Amino acid sequence: MRLPSFTLHVSRITKTAPSFPSTFPFCPMPPSSANGHSSKIQSQDVTEGLDQAPARAMFRAMGYDDADLDQPLIGIANPAADVTPCNVHLDGLADAAREGVTEAGGTPIEFGTITVSDGISMGTEGMKGSLISREVIADSVELVAFAERLDGLVIMGGCDKNMPGMMMAAIRADLPSVFLYGGSIMPGHHRGQEITIQNVFEACGAVATGQMSEEELDEMERHACPGAGACGGMFTANTMASISEAIGFAPLGSASPPAVTEEREVVARAAGRRTVEAIEERRRPSDFLSKKSFENAIALQVAVGGSTNGVLHLLAMAAEAGIDLSIEAFDAISRRTPKIGDFQPGGSRVMNDLHEVGGVPVVLKALLDAGLLHGDAQTVTGEPLAEALDRVDPPAIADLDVDYLYTVDEPKNEEGAIRILTGNLAPDGAVLKVTAADAPRFEGTARVFESEEDAMDYVQAGQLDSGDVIIIRNLGPKGAPGMPEMLGVTAARDGQGHADDVALITDGRFSGATRGLSIGHVAPEAAAGGPIAAIQDGDPIIIDVAERHLAVDLSDAELERRLDDRSPPEPQYTTGVLAKYAALFGSAAEGAVTSVFSDLRESTSPSTASNE
C-alpha cells in the first residue's frame, strides 16, 4: 500500500496539479530563453507526416491531441515502487514534474523502470541484484528514449542505484535531461535521539554480544524509518544526489529538500520546466559534462564524506561519456580537498541538517572560494558552476552556527574521505572511506571467508579478536556476481565495538552507511585471479592508510605459486540475469561497466577520451 504522504492527482493528459511557487530559497531558476514553443529534436519521427498516421493513432488512444503532438515529447522516467521507502512516493513527484513540463510547453510521457531496495536485500542472496539494477535501469531508460523518439528526459531516482543508472541512461541517449532526486527520509527518533537505518544495522551487532536487548532493537526497528525517502545519512543515495548538483545534472539546491515536503514538489515541477528549456537551448549532457565536471563531483564527494559507491558510479558514468577518468583521480583530489562535512556514517548529522542551512551549494561555494572546484565547468541550467553559485548565493560556512560543517581553513580532516590503496593485495586499487580523524597503520592477521554468510556467522558468534583482518572474497562484479554490499557484516562488527581494531577487506562493496576500517573494490577480484584469491588464514596483512598501501606480507613468488595452485570456483549462476552480467561485468577499478561496452567504447570512440 502506497504511503499517503502526498498525491497530486494529475491525469495523464489533463494536468490539474495545484500551483507551487516557481522557486524556493536555495534553488532559484536561472533566466531562460525558453518561450513555450521549443523546437523538437527527434519526436517528429513518430508524430509528423502521412506515414506516421498509425503512430499518431496510438497516441490518440491514450488521449493525446494535436496540440500535445505538436510539442516536444518529454519522457519522465519514474522508478516508483512499493519495494522501498526510497521510491514509494515517486508517483506524486512525477505528477509535479508533469505539471512543470506542461507549463513550459512540453508534452509529458511517463514510463516506469525497476528499482531494488539495498536496505531490504542487504545480507541476503538478493543483494547480488543491486549493482545489476544500475545497468538494467540504464538500459531500460535508454531503450524507451531511443525507441519512442523522445525529445528530452526527466530522470528520477530514489534508491541508491537509481541515480547513476538514470544519469548513465541520459548520457547514452544524449537528450536534454534533468536529474530529479526523490529526497531523503526524515530522521527517526529513539529514546530522545535521532536515528537512521544505520543505527538499526549496528544494533543487530550489539544484540549479538548482549550490549542491547532484543526488546530495544524491536523498539528501534519500529521508529527508525518514519516515512518515505532515501536513507538519511550521507550514504549512497544522498551522496549521488549531491554529486548530481556538483557534476551539473541537477539544478543547485535540488538535492537536499526532504522527500515528503512541499519543497520537494517544487523541485520536481522545476525539473520538468528546465527539461523543456534545455531542449529550447539545445543543451545535452555532452554539452555540459567534462573532465572538470567529474573532478568537481569527486571534490564534493570527498569533502562531505560521501559513499565509496560514488567511486564506482562516477567511473561508470565517465565511461559512458567517453571521459578519461581513472581511479587514481579520486585519491589525488582527496589529497588536496579537506573533509568539511561531518555526516553519518562518520558523524551524527543527516541530509536534512544540511538542507536547513542551504544544502549542497553551501559546500560547493566553500570549495569554489578555496580554488578546489572548476568554476567554469558547465551545468544543465546553461551556466558555469561559478555563475550558478553566485546566483543562488548560499551562506558562507563561517557564518553558520553549526557543528557539522567546517571551513576549508579549519577542516574536520586535512584530507578528503576517500583513499585509494594499492599494493600486492590490490594491484589495481582498493577503496576506503576514512570516517575517523586519523589515518592509521594497521597490521593484523587474515581470517578468510568465501561468502558473506560465513563471515557474518563468525562475527555474530562473538569470535572477533582485536587485530583480525576479515577477508571476504569471490564477491566482485563477476565473482558474486553483482558485487554486493555488506553493511550487515560491518555494522555487526561496529556494533560490537570493533570498528577500529578489526579490519574488513573484500572484492565486493560496502554500503554508504559503513564506517570503520572497511576496504572494498579490491581489484583484480578473486574471480579474475587477483591476489586476494591467494590469501590464507593466518597471513599477515598490512594496511597503511597514510601511504595508501594494502599488502600481504608474502613474497611475489609465494603469491604466484598459490594462484597457480588455486582452483577457480564454479559460477554460482549459469542462467538468467545474474549469469548474463557475470559474463559482462568488467573490473571495479573501471566502474564495473560491462566489458562488452568497455571494449566497444575503446575501439570506436578514442577521440572522446580527452574530453575536457
XYZ file of C-alpha atoms in Angstrom:
612
model
C 0.000 0.000 0.000
C 1.493 3.323 -1.043
C 2.232 5.782 1.740
C -0.293 8.670 1.941
C 2.381 11.362 2.093
C 1.094 13.461 -0.775
C -0.704 12.834 -4.056
C -1.184 15.460 -6.719
C -3.852 13.570 -8.709
C -2.633 14.653 -12.132
C -4.358 12.908 -15.019
C -2.217 11.611 -17.855
C -3.456 14.176 -20.344
C -5.316 16.872 -18.427
C -2.878 18.327 -15.920
C -4.590 19.716 -12.864
C -1.935 19.791 -10.167
C -2.031 22.708 -7.722
C 0.369 25.551 -8.299
C 3.514 25.930 -6.232
C 5.938 28.822 -6.175
C 8.470 28.639 -9.004
C 11.423 28.840 -6.648
C 12.391 28.221 -3.064
C 15.168 29.951 -1.131
C 18.173 27.969 -2.318
C 17.009 26.764 -5.721
C 16.008 29.764 -7.832
C 15.714 29.086 -11.537
C 18.127 30.967 -13.792
C 16.938 33.206 -16.608
C 15.978 31.164 -19.653
C 15.381 31.756 -23.312
C 12.624 29.129 -23.434
C 9.323 30.590 -24.641
C 6.901 27.677 -24.595
C 7.465 26.915 -28.271
C 10.565 24.765 -28.055
C 11.799 23.091 -31.213
C 11.554 19.344 -31.440
C 14.585 17.129 -31.830
C 13.543 13.617 -32.858
C 9.894 13.054 -31.956
C 8.814 14.189 -35.401
C 9.895 10.687 -36.441
C 6.661 9.424 -34.863
C 4.355 12.482 -34.935
C 4.759 14.093 -38.363
C 3.976 13.015 -41.926
C 1.328 10.861 -43.579
C 3.294 7.695 -42.901
C 3.061 8.303 -39.154
C -0.745 8.205 -39.027
C -0.603 4.785 -37.274
C 1.757 6.161 -34.619
C -0.483 9.187 -34.052
C -3.479 6.880 -33.791
C -1.715 5.088 -30.932
C -1.074 8.396 -29.185
C -4.724 9.406 -29.623
C -5.781 6.171 -27.932
C -4.048 7.497 -24.814
C -5.782 10.878 -25.039
C -3.098 12.964 -26.709
C -4.404 15.595 -29.129
C -2.922 17.648 -31.958
C -1.558 20.277 -29.570
C 0.169 17.607 -27.461
C 1.787 16.032 -30.505
C 2.977 19.391 -31.813
C 5.114 19.925 -28.674
C 8.365 18.283 -27.575
C 7.763 14.849 -26.073
C 9.392 14.688 -22.635
C 9.955 11.299 -21.063
C 9.549 11.119 -17.290
C 11.477 8.025 -16.213
C 9.832 7.010 -12.940
C 11.127 4.078 -10.838
C 8.254 4.300 -8.343
C 7.685 1.047 -6.474
C 6.357 -0.420 -3.266
C 9.607 -2.324 -2.657
C 11.462 0.500 -0.906
C 10.598 3.661 1.054
C 13.097 5.481 -1.165
C 10.736 5.193 -4.138
C 7.276 4.663 -2.684
C 6.334 8.337 -3.110
C 7.767 8.997 -6.562
C 4.423 8.919 -8.386
C 3.490 12.180 -6.674
C 6.765 13.791 -7.713
C 6.334 12.517 -11.258
C 2.953 14.268 -11.312
C 4.600 17.529 -10.254
C 7.263 17.091 -12.941
C 4.488 16.530 -15.499
C 2.947 19.833 -14.468
C 6.283 21.602 -14.970
C 6.703 20.083 -18.414
C 3.225 21.226 -19.410
C 3.763 24.747 -18.095
C 6.918 25.079 -20.189
C 5.252 23.940 -23.412
C 6.142 20.258 -23.497
C 4.130 17.047 -23.523
C 4.966 14.693 -20.631
C 5.147 10.961 -21.334
C 5.706 8.971 -18.167
C 7.156 5.470 -18.146
C 8.463 3.157 -15.476
C 11.575 1.179 -14.724
C 12.801 -1.080 -11.939
C 14.335 -0.478 -8.562
C 15.596 -2.743 -5.803
C 15.993 -1.942 -2.128
C 19.534 -2.295 -0.872
C 18.320 -1.913 2.701
C 15.855 -4.783 2.395
C 18.059 -7.127 0.359
C 21.205 -6.409 2.428
C 22.752 -9.551 3.871
C 20.771 -11.866 1.612
C 21.438 -13.514 -1.731
C 19.202 -10.838 -3.224
C 21.835 -8.160 -2.621
C 23.678 -9.503 -5.663
C 20.994 -7.845 -7.765
C 21.722 -4.325 -6.545
C 24.553 -3.264 -8.862
C 22.952 -5.154 -11.742
C 19.858 -2.969 -11.265
C 22.008 0.059 -12.160
C 22.677 -1.498 -15.556
C 19.066 -2.579 -16.110
C 17.789 0.916 -15.265
C 20.261 2.487 -17.677
C 19.374 0.008 -20.401
C 15.611 0.362 -19.980
C 15.529 4.168 -19.926
C 17.888 4.379 -22.888
C 15.708 1.945 -24.855
C 12.458 3.824 -24.219
C 14.040 7.166 -25.113
C 15.504 5.668 -28.271
C 12.533 3.616 -29.415
C 9.821 6.192 -28.705
C 11.883 9.053 -30.191
C 11.615 11.244 -27.101
C 12.983 14.786 -27.182
C 14.121 15.075 -23.567
C 14.112 13.309 -20.207
C 13.299 13.991 -16.581
C 15.308 11.223 -14.938
C 14.102 10.392 -11.419
C 15.870 8.460 -8.700
C 15.111 7.482 -5.133
C 17.215 4.467 -4.103
C 20.969 4.037 -4.439
C 21.424 2.597 -7.936
C 18.619 4.698 -9.454
C 20.777 7.799 -9.580
C 23.801 6.509 -11.513
C 21.566 4.298 -13.649
C 19.435 7.262 -14.679
C 22.395 9.528 -15.368
C 24.130 6.774 -17.368
C 20.978 6.433 -19.480
C 20.824 10.174 -20.124
C 24.491 10.205 -21.118
C 23.896 7.380 -23.598
C 20.747 8.922 -25.077
C 22.377 12.370 -25.050
C 18.994 14.079 -24.911
C 18.352 17.263 -22.911
C 17.891 15.804 -19.426
C 17.469 16.952 -15.844
C 18.010 14.712 -12.828
C 15.308 14.720 -10.135
C 16.026 13.163 -6.736
C 13.183 11.746 -4.669
C 14.587 13.204 -1.468
C 15.803 11.960 1.881
C 13.777 10.350 4.652
C 13.274 12.304 7.857
C 15.230 11.041 10.885
C 13.631 8.538 13.206
C 13.597 9.002 16.972
C 14.550 6.518 19.650
C 14.761 7.346 23.354
C 15.417 11.016 22.719
C 17.953 10.506 19.922
C 17.626 10.900 16.157
C 18.407 7.627 14.378
C 18.673 6.204 10.852
C 18.756 2.727 9.365
C 22.498 2.637 10.138
C 21.684 2.548 13.839
C 19.415 -0.462 13.345
C 22.082 -2.404 11.463
C 24.644 -1.680 14.179
C 22.135 -2.572 16.894
C 21.973 -6.105 15.479
C 25.653 -6.493 16.324
C 25.092 -5.062 19.781
C 22.313 -7.578 20.472
C 24.561 -10.456 19.367
C 27.046 -9.625 22.132
C 24.473 -8.751 24.770
C 25.131 -4.998 24.688
C 21.496 -4.342 23.738
C 18.313 -6.226 24.456
C 16.119 -7.695 21.750
C 13.297 -5.563 23.111
C 15.227 -2.341 22.490
C 16.166 -3.494 18.984
C 12.480 -4.104 18.275
C 11.655 -0.626 19.562
C 14.384 0.925 17.399
C 13.238 -1.005 14.324
C 9.748 0.456 14.667
C 10.916 4.070 14.824
C 13.999 4.308 12.578
C 12.202 4.955 9.277
C 9.208 7.273 9.804
C 8.088 7.513 6.161
C 9.068 7.860 2.531
C 12.518 8.854 1.311
C 16.048 7.558 0.938
C 18.280 6.680 3.906
C 19.067 9.900 5.725
C 22.830 9.968 6.195
C 25.487 10.761 3.609
C 25.075 7.233 2.345
C 24.989 6.296 -1.331
C 21.633 7.859 -2.241
C 22.399 11.254 -0.724
C 25.985 11.089 -1.986
C 24.838 10.567 -5.576
C 22.109 13.196 -5.213
C 24.721 15.700 -4.004
C 27.003 14.680 -6.863
C 24.179 15.370 -9.329
C 24.452 19.065 -8.388
C 28.245 19.165 -8.428
C 28.520 17.451 -11.817
C 25.849 19.646 -13.391
C 22.989 17.171 -13.907
C 20.645 18.847 -11.408
C 19.948 22.496 -10.543
C 21.712 23.783 -7.433
C 19.755 23.286 -4.235
C 17.675 20.421 -5.585
C 19.318 17.517 -3.720
C 18.578 18.347 -0.103
C 14.821 19.037 0.374
C 13.324 16.062 2.255
C 11.099 13.611 0.431
C 7.706 14.470 1.871
C 7.764 18.250 1.817
C 6.297 20.885 -0.478
C 9.836 21.960 -1.336
C 10.469 18.566 -2.914
C 7.371 19.029 -5.077
C 8.653 22.457 -6.127
C 11.947 20.868 -7.185
C 10.049 18.285 -9.238
C 7.991 20.871 -11.030
C 11.094 22.955 -11.745
C 12.820 19.874 -13.207
C 10.005 19.474 -15.701
C 10.256 23.097 -16.795
C 14.031 23.022 -17.013
C 13.975 19.957 -19.275
C 11.805 21.735 -21.836
C 14.046 24.785 -21.575
C 17.110 22.605 -22.157
C 15.525 21.431 -25.413
C 14.957 25.030 -26.482
C 18.577 25.803 -25.652
C 19.832 22.605 -27.351
C 21.665 21.554 -24.196
C 22.570 17.888 -23.955
C 24.694 16.021 -21.393
C 27.579 16.038 -23.871
C 27.429 19.851 -23.789
C 27.961 20.213 -20.047
C 29.735 17.043 -18.876
C 33.531 17.227 -18.974
C 36.604 16.070 -17.132
C 36.210 19.207 -14.995
C 32.627 18.262 -14.136
C 33.738 14.863 -12.878
C 36.589 16.371 -10.869
C 34.075 18.733 -9.241
C 31.888 15.758 -8.364
C 34.819 13.945 -6.760
C 35.793 17.034 -4.751
C 32.264 17.292 -3.385
C 32.184 13.571 -2.597
C 35.410 13.577 -0.586
C 34.575 16.878 1.156
C 31.305 15.607 2.632
C 32.499 12.077 3.408
C 30.374 10.513 0.686
C 29.902 6.850 -0.047
C 32.620 4.694 -1.608
C 29.963 3.689 -4.131
C 30.420 7.145 -5.609
C 33.798 5.958 -6.905
C 32.220 3.039 -8.733
C 29.380 5.098 -10.184
C 31.412 8.102 -11.304
C 33.841 5.799 -13.080
C 30.899 4.143 -14.832
C 29.347 7.467 -15.804
C 32.667 8.702 -17.153
C 32.996 5.531 -19.227
C 29.549 6.195 -20.691
C 30.576 9.758 -21.542
C 33.902 8.727 -23.058
C 35.767 10.841 -20.499
C 39.156 9.626 -19.312
C 38.757 9.202 -15.548
C 40.929 6.834 -13.543
C 40.526 5.543 -10.024
C 43.760 7.369 -9.120
C 41.961 10.695 -9.654
C 39.884 10.087 -6.536
C 42.985 9.804 -4.401
C 44.692 12.812 -5.976
C 41.636 15.003 -5.423
C 41.150 13.688 -1.895
C 44.749 14.593 -1.016
C 44.127 18.252 -1.863
C 40.499 18.565 -0.718
C 39.792 18.619 3.019
C 36.790 16.965 4.590
C 34.491 19.775 5.730
C 31.196 17.944 6.286
C 30.575 15.658 9.269
C 27.603 13.461 8.438
C 26.589 9.887 9.120
C 28.098 7.333 8.984
C 31.244 9.009 10.374
C 29.382 11.822 12.106
C 25.928 12.161 13.581
C 24.115 14.523 11.178
C 21.912 13.745 8.176
C 20.943 15.318 4.864
C 18.059 17.221 6.423
C 20.534 19.090 8.627
C 22.457 20.227 5.548
C 19.219 21.322 3.909
C 18.290 23.541 6.838
C 21.376 25.718 6.290
C 21.314 25.907 2.493
C 22.006 22.466 1.108
C 24.806 21.285 -1.173
C 25.530 24.792 -2.567
C 26.940 25.757 0.842
C 29.666 23.119 0.489
C 30.240 23.826 -3.202
C 30.682 27.547 -2.524
C 33.255 26.849 0.199
C 35.221 24.625 -2.158
C 34.967 27.062 -5.048
C 36.173 30.005 -2.943
C 39.177 27.908 -1.893
C 40.088 27.150 -5.508
C 39.140 23.482 -5.172
C 36.499 23.414 -7.918
C 36.454 24.269 -11.598
C 34.127 27.255 -11.648
C 33.977 27.223 -15.437
C 32.504 23.707 -15.621
C 29.129 23.871 -17.361
C 25.786 22.809 -15.890
C 22.350 21.744 -17.095
C 20.999 25.242 -16.425
C 23.314 26.696 -19.064
C 25.547 28.479 -16.576
C 29.088 27.743 -15.472
C 29.092 26.415 -11.925
C 30.597 29.636 -10.529
C 27.818 31.745 -12.048
C 25.149 29.373 -10.780
C 26.578 29.552 -7.252
C 26.746 33.339 -7.454
C 23.079 33.451 -8.447
C 21.990 31.075 -5.679
C 24.229 32.914 -3.174
C 24.422 30.314 -0.382
C 25.680 31.370 3.057
C 29.329 31.025 3.990
C 30.111 28.185 6.364
C 31.927 30.617 8.663
C 28.657 32.490 9.134
C 26.712 29.392 10.177
C 26.331 28.380 13.800
C 26.529 24.618 13.235
C 28.833 21.865 14.459
C 28.777 19.643 11.352
C 30.233 21.958 8.711
C 33.844 23.148 8.822
C 35.730 25.738 6.832
C 38.441 24.767 4.369
C 40.968 26.610 6.543
C 39.889 24.724 9.677
C 38.518 21.438 8.314
C 37.259 18.341 10.036
C 40.103 16.394 8.382
C 43.001 17.787 6.373
C 42.338 15.368 3.546
C 39.124 14.173 1.931
C 37.364 10.987 2.948
C 38.299 8.676 0.048
C 41.577 6.779 -0.123
C 42.703 4.558 -2.982
C 45.048 1.869 -1.675
C 47.359 -0.231 -3.821
C 49.914 -2.947 -3.148
C 50.422 -6.624 -3.743
C 46.940 -7.385 -2.359
C 45.236 -4.879 -4.687
C 47.482 -4.068 -7.670
C 44.694 -2.217 -9.472
C 43.411 -0.473 -6.377
C 41.009 -0.739 -3.461
C 38.726 1.866 -1.918
C 38.488 3.044 1.692
C 36.387 5.792 3.215
C 38.072 7.355 6.231
C 35.426 8.116 8.843
C 37.753 8.887 11.751
C 40.147 11.766 12.317
C 43.306 9.718 11.949
C 44.743 7.633 9.123
C 46.091 4.555 10.886
C 48.633 1.927 10.034
C 47.086 -1.411 10.842
C 48.757 -4.797 10.926
C 46.684 -7.874 11.545
C 46.004 -11.499 10.785
C 43.833 -12.699 7.920
C 40.597 -14.555 8.624
C 39.423 -15.702 5.188
C 35.824 -16.338 4.147
C 34.416 -17.367 0.793
C 30.989 -15.901 1.463
C 29.346 -13.058 3.325
C 27.173 -15.542 5.218
C 30.172 -17.375 6.687
C 31.786 -14.093 7.703
C 28.568 -12.896 9.317
C 28.258 -16.125 11.289
C 31.818 -15.651 12.568
C 31.159 -12.051 13.621
C 27.793 -12.723 15.226
C 29.201 -15.686 17.139
C 31.383 -13.234 19.037
C 34.650 -14.655 17.714
C 36.232 -11.344 16.699
C 39.610 -10.554 18.201
C 41.494 -7.290 18.066
C 43.844 -7.472 15.094
C 41.604 -9.642 12.938
C 41.508 -8.813 9.239
C 38.313 -10.304 7.849
C 38.820 -11.186 4.168
C 35.596 -11.821 2.216
C 36.262 -12.755 -1.393
C 34.624 -14.014 -4.567
C 32.147 -11.156 -4.211
C 33.387 -8.918 -7.030
C 31.383 -7.886 -10.108
C 31.970 -11.278 -11.773
C 32.514 -13.467 -8.742
C 29.378 -12.836 -6.718
C 28.150 -11.924 -9.321
C 26.998 -8.346 -8.790
C 29.448 -7.074 -6.169
C 27.054 -6.998 -3.172
C 27.302 -4.523 -0.327
C 27.942 -5.915 3.136
C 26.571 -3.429 5.625
C 25.359 -6.267 7.816
C 28.904 -7.522 8.487
C 30.456 -4.109 9.033
C 27.580 -2.921 11.198
C 27.719 -6.080 13.309
C 31.457 -5.541 13.809
C 30.928 -1.883 14.690
C 28.020 -2.644 16.995
C 30.319 -4.940 18.927
C 32.873 -2.139 19.376
C 35.450 -3.337 16.847
C 35.263 -0.550 14.243
C 38.854 0.476 14.943
C 40.645 -2.763 15.809
C 39.177 -5.211 13.263
C 39.575 -4.566 9.529
C 37.419 -5.882 6.694
C 38.728 -6.341 3.150
C 36.670 -7.532 0.194
C 36.442 -7.535 -3.580
C 32.768 -6.739 -3.022
C 31.347 -3.436 -1.820
C 30.376 -1.720 1.381
C 27.284 0.358 1.946
C 27.455 4.119 2.147
C 26.407 3.602 5.762
C 29.582 1.625 6.516
C 32.205 3.140 8.782
C 35.447 1.947 10.336
C 38.363 0.219 8.644
C 36.454 -1.301 5.716
C 38.251 -1.693 2.384
C 36.296 -2.721 -0.699
C 36.503 -2.870 -4.504
C 39.760 -4.863 -4.290
C 40.979 -5.287 -7.862
C 41.635 -7.546 -9.588
C 38.865 -9.528 -7.892
C 39.313 -13.145 -6.813
C 37.222 -14.482 -9.696
C 39.625 -12.804 -12.128
C 42.672 -14.330 -10.439
C 43.544 -11.344 -8.282
C 45.955 -11.771 -5.351
C 43.066 -11.701 -2.859
C 42.306 -15.223 -4.110
C 45.650 -16.405 -2.697
C 45.237 -15.192 0.888
C 45.062 -17.864 3.593
C 44.081 -17.841 7.240
C 46.927 -16.503 9.350
C 48.619 -14.439 6.641
C 49.970 -11.108 7.939
C 48.113 -8.150 6.392
C 49.461 -4.594 6.302
C 47.165 -1.587 5.870
C 48.932 1.775 5.767
C 46.272 4.398 5.109
C 48.653 7.364 5.092
C 50.869 5.667 2.498
C 47.877 4.272 0.583
C 49.313 0.776 0.894
C 47.483 -2.565 1.137
C 49.611 -5.702 1.214
C 50.056 -9.230 2.423
C 53.491 -9.977 3.836
C 54.324 -12.679 1.308
C 56.854 -12.848 -1.500
C 55.775 -12.438 -5.094
C 56.878 -15.984 -5.725
C 54.657 -17.358 -2.972
C 51.654 -15.385 -4.215
C 52.226 -16.668 -7.745
C 52.581 -20.260 -6.530
C 49.315 -20.083 -4.618
C 47.480 -18.525 -7.549
C 48.828 -21.205 -9.875
C 47.605 -23.888 -7.493
C 44.128 -22.477 -6.951
C 41.002 -23.922 -8.474
C 38.655 -21.117 -9.526
C 35.167 -21.540 -8.061
C 32.355 -22.687 -10.318
C 29.930 -19.947 -11.437
C 27.087 -19.663 -8.959
C 24.570 -18.826 -11.684
C 24.544 -20.287 -15.172
C 21.254 -18.872 -16.447
C 19.284 -15.670 -16.090
C 20.275 -12.095 -15.443
C 22.969 -12.863 -12.866
C 24.767 -15.188 -15.285
C 24.498 -12.591 -18.043
C 26.105 -9.842 -16.006
C 28.731 -12.157 -14.532
C 29.924 -12.597 -18.123
C 29.733 -8.905 -18.988
C 30.993 -7.010 -15.936
C 34.467 -5.512 -16.011
C 36.743 -4.532 -13.131
C 35.584 -2.425 -10.198
C 38.678 -0.286 -10.811
C 36.979 0.839 -14.030
C 33.471 1.268 -12.637
C 32.225 -2.306 -13.145
C 30.832 -1.412 -16.550
C 30.098 -4.264 -18.905
C 33.209 -5.499 -20.644
C 31.412 -5.600 -23.992
C 30.533 -1.935 -23.666
C 34.037 -1.064 -22.472
C 35.669 -2.846 -25.412
C 33.295 -1.204 -27.880
C 33.926 2.252 -26.427
C 37.691 1.759 -26.645
C 37.555 0.636 -30.258
C 35.079 3.195 -31.595
C 35.422 6.396 -29.575
C 39.089 7.193 -28.980
C 38.577 10.868 -29.725
C 36.267 11.357 -26.747
C 38.727 10.116 -24.143
C 40.326 13.520 -23.678
C 37.053 15.456 -23.412
C 37.686 18.463 -21.236
